[in-house]
CSV table of C-alpha atoms in Angstrom, one decimal:
chain,number,residue,atom,x,y,z
A,27,UNK,CA,-0.3,-0.1,-0.2
A,28,UNK,CA,1.0,3.3,-1.0
A,29,UNK,CA,1.9,6.5,1.0
A,30,UNK,CA,-1.6,7.4,-0.6
A,31,UNK,CA,-3.0,4.8,0.3
A,32,UNK,CA,-2.6,4.9,3.8
A,33,UNK,CA,-3.5,8.5,4.1
A,34,UNK,CA,-7.1,8.2,2.0
A,35,UNK,CA,-7.4,5.1,4.3
A,36,UNK,CA,-7.2,7.4,6.8
A,37,UNK,CA,-9.4,9.9,6.5
A,38,UNK,CA,-12.3,8.1,4.9
A,39,UNK,CA,-11.8,6.6,8.8
A,40,UNK,CA,-12.7,9.6,9.4
A,41,UNK,CA,-15.4,10.8,7.3
A,42,UNK,CA,-12.8,13.2,5.4
A,43,UNK,CA,-10.7,13.0,1.3
A,44,UNK,CA,-8.0,13.1,0.9
A,45,UNK,CA,-8.3,17.5,-0.3
A,46,UNK,CA,-10.9,18.1,2.6
A,47,UNK,CA,-7.8,16.8,4.6
A,48,UNK,CA,-5.5,19.4,3.1
A,49,UNK,CA,-7.5,21.7,3.6
A,50,UNK,CA,-7.6,20.9,7.1
A,51,UNK,CA,-5.1,20.3,8.1
A,52,UNK,CA,-3.0,23.3,5.6
A,53,UNK,CA,-1.0,22.0,3.0
A,54,UNK,CA,-2.8,22.7,0.4
A,55,UNK,CA,-5.3,20.5,-1.8
A,56,UNK,CA,-4.0,18.6,-3.8
A,57,UNK,CA,-0.4,17.9,-2.3
A,58,UNK,CA,-1.7,14.5,-0.6
A,59,UNK,CA,-3.0,13.8,-3.7
A,60,UNK,CA,0.7,14.5,-5.8
A,61,UNK,CA,2.0,12.0,-4.0
A,62,UNK,CA,0.5,9.2,-6.7
A,63,UNK,CA,3.9,10.5,-8.4
A,64,UNK,CA,6.0,12.5,-6.3
A,65,UNK,CA,7.3,12.3,-2.9
A,66,UNK,CA,6.4,13.8,-0.1
A,67,UNK,CA,8.9,15.9,3.1
A,68,UNK,CA,9.0,14.8,5.9
A,69,UNK,CA,7.4,17.9,8.0
A,70,UNK,CA,3.5,17.5,5.5
A,71,UNK,CA,4.2,13.4,6.4
A,72,UNK,CA,4.1,14.2,10.4
A,73,UNK,CA,1.8,17.1,10.2
A,74,UNK,CA,-0.4,13.9,8.3
A,75,UNK,CA,0.8,11.4,10.8
A,76,UNK,CA,0.2,13.8,13.9
A,77,UNK,CA,-3.2,14.3,13.0
A,78,UNK,CA,-4.0,11.0,12.8
A,79,UNK,CA,-1.8,10.1,15.7
A,80,UNK,CA,0.4,7.2,13.9
A,81,UNK,CA,3.8,7.1,13.5
A,82,UNK,CA,5.3,8.2,10.3
A,83,UNK,CA,6.8,4.7,10.1
A,84,UNK,CA,2.9,3.6,9.1
A,85,UNK,CA,2.7,6.2,6.7
A,86,UNK,CA,5.4,5.5,4.3
A,87,UNK,CA,4.8,1.2,3.8
A,88,UNK,CA,7.9,0.2,7.1
A,89,UNK,CA,5.6,-0.9,10.0
A,90,UNK,CA,2.1,-1.9,9.7
A,91,UNK,CA,1.3,-0.8,13.1
A,92,UNK,CA,0.1,3.1,13.0
A,93,UNK,CA,0.7,3.6,17.0
A,94,UNK,CA,3.7,5.1,17.3
A,95,UNK,CA,7.2,3.9,19.3
A,96,UNK,CA,7.0,5.6,22.2
A,97,UNK,CA,2.9,5.4,22.7
A,98,UNK,CA,3.2,1.5,22.4
A,99,UNK,CA,6.4,2.5,25.4
A,100,UNK,CA,3.8,3.4,26.8
A,101,UNK,CA,0.9,0.5,26.2
A,102,UNK,CA,2.9,-1.8,27.6
A,103,UNK,CA,6.3,-1.2,29.2
A,104,UNK,CA,9.7,-2.4,28.9
A,105,UNK,CA,8.1,-5.4,27.2
A,106,UNK,CA,8.3,-4.1,24.4
A,107,UNK,CA,11.3,-2.3,24.5
A,108,UNK,CA,13.4,-6.1,25.2
A,109,UNK,CA,10.9,-7.6,22.3
A,110,UNK,CA,12.9,-4.8,20.2
A,111,UNK,CA,15.9,-6.1,21.2
A,112,UNK,CA,15.5,-9.4,20.3
A,113,UNK,CA,13.9,-8.8,17.1
A,114,UNK,CA,17.6,-6.4,16.2
A,115,UNK,CA,19.2,-9.2,17.7
A,116,UNK,CA,17.1,-11.9,15.6
A,117,UNK,CA,17.1,-9.5,12.0
A,118,UNK,CA,20.0,-10.6,9.5
A,119,UNK,CA,20.4,-8.3,5.4
A,120,UNK,CA,22.6,-11.4,3.5
A,121,UNK,CA,25.4,-7.5,2.5
A,122,UNK,CA,25.0,-9.3,-1.3
A,123,UNK,CA,21.8,-8.4,-1.5
A,124,UNK,CA,21.2,-5.1,-4.4
A,125,UNK,CA,17.7,-4.8,-2.8
A,126,UNK,CA,18.4,-3.7,1.2
A,127,UNK,CA,19.0,-0.3,1.9
A,128,UNK,CA,22.4,-0.8,4.3
A,129,UNK,CA,23.0,2.9,6.8
A,130,UNK,CA,26.1,3.4,9.1
A,131,UNK,CA,25.3,6.0,12.1
A,132,UNK,CA,21.4,6.9,10.0
A,133,UNK,CA,23.2,7.8,6.8
A,134,UNK,CA,22.4,5.7,3.5
A,135,UNK,CA,26.3,3.7,2.4
A,136,UNK,CA,26.2,5.1,-1.3
A,137,UNK,CA,26.4,1.9,-3.7
A,138,UNK,CA,30.0,2.5,-4.1
A,139,UNK,CA,31.0,1.7,-0.8
A,140,UNK,CA,28.6,-0.8,-0.4
A,141,UNK,CA,30.6,-2.2,-3.4
A,142,UNK,CA,34.1,-2.3,-1.8
A,143,UNK,CA,32.9,-3.3,1.3
A,144,UNK,CA,32.3,-6.4,-0.6
A,145,UNK,CA,35.0,-7.0,-2.4
A,146,UNK,CA,36.9,-6.6,1.3
A,147,UNK,CA,34.8,-8.9,3.0
A,148,UNK,CA,35.3,-11.3,-0.7
A,149,UNK,CA,38.8,-10.6,0.2
A,150,UNK,CA,39.7,-11.2,3.9
A,151,UNK,CA,37.8,-14.8,3.9
A,152,UNK,CA,39.4,-17.8,4.9
A,153,UNK,CA,36.5,-19.9,3.8
């Protein structure tokens, strides 16, 4: 589901059209429609997420959980942090995969750098 489709669905749940939502949030009547083909600006996405009380990650399809993490934490306490740690500990990505976005210190690693990293690993591996 695209960002536009998620927002359209949330709007319908509230009895609003996407155009009315844009007007209500003072972001322009057609701004959200443009997200069918354009990448939205973060500050505007945050405004929409705050309005619907969902996370930006939910709007962009990175998670299916509507609630922001801090709300999950308030509702479920330390258990959610432990669950997240278990999830992250078991989460792996193969460096050979090209469809995974790798980051370092929060910044995307360029493809050229990934190619270099892969080559270094290949040359130093002893198996």
